[in-house]
Phi, psi and omega in degrees: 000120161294133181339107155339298222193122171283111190223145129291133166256136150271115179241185200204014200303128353084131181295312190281331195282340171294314171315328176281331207262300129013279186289326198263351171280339164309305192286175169272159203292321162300001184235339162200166201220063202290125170282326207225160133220108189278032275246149202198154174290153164174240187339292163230150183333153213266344161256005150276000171274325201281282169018279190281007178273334186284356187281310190290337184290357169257319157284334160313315189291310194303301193290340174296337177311276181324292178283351157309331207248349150256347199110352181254199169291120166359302164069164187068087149295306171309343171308308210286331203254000181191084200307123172274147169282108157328155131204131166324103190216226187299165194230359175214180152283176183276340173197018174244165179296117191330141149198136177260169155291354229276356180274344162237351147315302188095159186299340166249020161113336191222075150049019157109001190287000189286336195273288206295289197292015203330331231242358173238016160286144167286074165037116205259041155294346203282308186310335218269346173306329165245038185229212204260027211261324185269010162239017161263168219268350186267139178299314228270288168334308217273270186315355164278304202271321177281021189269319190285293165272007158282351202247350154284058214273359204261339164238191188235148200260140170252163171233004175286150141277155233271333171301005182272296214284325174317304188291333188321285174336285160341296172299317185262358173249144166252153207292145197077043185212007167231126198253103176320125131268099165241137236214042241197169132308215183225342219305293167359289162340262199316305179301327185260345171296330160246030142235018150210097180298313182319298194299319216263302162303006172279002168305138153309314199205136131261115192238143187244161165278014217231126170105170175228130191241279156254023163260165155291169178284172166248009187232343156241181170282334163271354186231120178270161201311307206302323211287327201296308198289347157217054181337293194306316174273356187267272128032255203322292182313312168329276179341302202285026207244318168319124166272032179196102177291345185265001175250041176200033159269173210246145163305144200280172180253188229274159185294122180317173196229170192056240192278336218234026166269357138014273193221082163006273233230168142292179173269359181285333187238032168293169181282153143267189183275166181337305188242144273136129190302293201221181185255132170317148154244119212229109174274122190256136170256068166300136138033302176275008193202349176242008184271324203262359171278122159211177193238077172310178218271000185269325174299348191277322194282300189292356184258024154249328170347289183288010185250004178262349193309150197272017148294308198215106172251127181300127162303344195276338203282330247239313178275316174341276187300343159294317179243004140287342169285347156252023168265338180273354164309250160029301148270333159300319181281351159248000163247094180278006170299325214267160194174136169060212174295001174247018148313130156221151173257130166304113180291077195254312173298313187279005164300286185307002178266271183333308174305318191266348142319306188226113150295298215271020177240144207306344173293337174291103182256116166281025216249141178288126189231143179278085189266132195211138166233164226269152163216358189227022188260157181268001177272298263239000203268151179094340177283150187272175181196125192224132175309097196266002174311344211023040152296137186287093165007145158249158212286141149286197175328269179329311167091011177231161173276144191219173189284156207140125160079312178293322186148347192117343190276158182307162209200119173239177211292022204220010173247324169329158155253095195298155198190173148267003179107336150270190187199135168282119188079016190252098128355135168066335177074042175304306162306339170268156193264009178271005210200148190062187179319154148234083152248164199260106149276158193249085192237049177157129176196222234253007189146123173308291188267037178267322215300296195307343191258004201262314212271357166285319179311301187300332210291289218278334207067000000 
């Protein structure tokens, strides 16, 4: 049977996104298809993010061992039916000043287990996969790095960067049959979106991890870490949801001087162009909908408990719990309301996995908003900003009503402001349906409190 849904994840890992990664690996070859892992800066840097992606493809290779050796099923069935590609991919933002997370993570992204834990780190032969070792001339070098990636079976290491190998994809597929999941900054996004916008609309779906709408933020008071941490590319991917992308694009920034006015701007921040075949579809998981899922510290220690007996300890359970016993550290020393088993980790990332497992199911709530993010405020950058004015839509070209502008609910024609679609004095073009955002927020799903015992089930089994 074929994959429900084919996907890239662009990650940043980070504890919930190893946890998304996890569940999506979980699933069965009919149910999901990971193609890509786009790996990117965010939490911690990109090359402890690479780290912790060969870490989880190692405890996976350990617990199918382990469990072959008691008896039971493998489980990640999907590894077996599709080796996904690593690929290496930004390392700053496009234009704002770098910021991590590593202050609620730890400096290598899992709290800090690389240190504490050396013996549950992978061997750091692994490197040579994403350097020139499999393509240099010396014989000795090229059978040491495949010696090196044979023992690394579940993926395959790329030496492209990863917006290459995304449009690679994209382009070599046919359209509508791969769904971006980024669970990140976007900066990836944004680099291959500008530089083929064209190839980057063949995605079926984008679904993002990102923003704050009617919460506070978790990385300002107003802005959550993916949108903060690259506004300007967050801003841009927004953008293609428009029917018209130059009027929610972030202002460019002022042009270099001297030796290097050369050449303005990058090609990463060119305008796109005028026409565009069709407008993105960009599914938001913000803040308000991924906050209230979580996975506590008490459902984690009793569905684990018994996979830890020191005769036969599960390894995925055994790393698992290594570096969640110091996130729930963690989050206790910062909600101190909070105490024991009743500690919980937000689930933000493995929320977009969970969507793209069960697309069709109906418990799934959408509505459409006209969403723009902030990129030049100085309080403000990463925040979302959406018109809460009720004011009325003005009729555009065409002159019918579509979901918009109210909040997502159907909008009928007696509600329009006949027009051409601008308005004198409507600042930002809020109001016109020729001009701003569609994105699909997620403000509902199939349960708050299903989740955290549905993503232990799959993992551990």
């Amino acid at each position: 049977m074929a994959p429900r849904n084919r996907i890239i994840i662009d990650t940043d890992p980070g504890v919930d996104d190893v946890l998304a990664m996890l569940l999506a690996f979980s699933a069965k070859p009919e149910e999901l298809e990971v193609l890509l892992l786009s790996v990117t800066f965010g939490n911690v840097d990109v090359q402890n993010c690479l780290r912790n992606i060969v870490s989880i493809f190692h405890f996976i290779e350990k617990e199918r061992e382990w469990r072959r050796g008691i008896g039971r099923p493998e489980g990640f069935e999907t590894l077996k039916a599709c080796k996904p590609i690593v690929a290496v991919g930004a390392e700053e933002p496009l234009a704002d000043q770098i910021m991590m997370a590593d202050f609620f993570h730890g400096i290598d992204g899992l709290g800090g287990i690389h240190s504490s834990h050396p013996h549950l780190s992978p061997a750091e032969t692994w490197k040579c996969l994403f350097n020139s070792a499999l393509s240099s001339t010396n014989p000795s070098e090229v059978a040491a790095a495949r010696e090196v990636q044979d023992s690394h079976s579940l993926f395959t290491p790329s030496q492209r960067p990863a917006h290459e190998e995304m449009l690679r994809l994209l382009r070599e597929n046919d359209p509508d049959t791969i769904t971006i999941v980024a669970i990140g900054p976007l900066t990836n996004l944004a680099t291959a979106a500008a530089i083929d916008p064209e190839a980057f609309l063949r995605a079926k779906e984008v679904v993002i991890m990102g923003g704050a709408i009617d919460v506070p933020g978790n990385m300002t008071p107003g802005a959550e870490f993916n949108t903060y941490a690259d506004s300007v590319a967050a801003a841009r991917v927004f953008a293609l949801t428009s029917p018209n992308p130059a009027s929610t694009m972030p202002p460019m920034p002022p042009a270099p001087q001297g030796k290097q006015a050369v050449e303005p701007h990058p090609p990463f921040l060119a305008p796109y162009p005028a026409k565009l075949s069709k407008r993105l579809k960009l599914t938001l998981f913000p803040l308000d909908i991924t906050t209230p899922h979580e996975l506590t510290r008490g459902a984690f220690t009793a569905y684990t408990a018994p996979l830890l007996s020191p005769s036969s300890t599960s390894p995925l359970a055994e790393w698992s719990t290594a570096f969640l016993t110091s996130t729930f550290s963690k989050i206790e020393f910062l909600t101190p309301d909070l105490s024991g088993p009743a500690v919980g980790l937000q689930l933000h990332d493995p929320m977009c996995i969970w969507y793209c497992l069960t697309p069709e199911d109906p418990k799934w709530v959408v509505q459409e908003l006209d969403v723009r993010v902030e990129t030049s405020g100085q309080w403000t950058r990463g925040c979302c900003v959406v018109d809460r004015r009720g004011r009325r839509m003005m009729v555009g070209e065409d002159g019918e009503g579509e979901k918009g502008g109210g909040g997502g609910e159907e909008v009928g024609k007696d509600r329009w402001v006949e027009g051409d679609g601008d308005a004198v004095g409507d600042a930002g073009g809020w109001l016109s349906r020729k001009r701003g955002n569609r994105i699909r927020v997620c403000v509902g799903s199939p349960g708050v409190g299903v989740f955290g015992g549905l993503l232990l089930e799959r993992v551990f089994g």
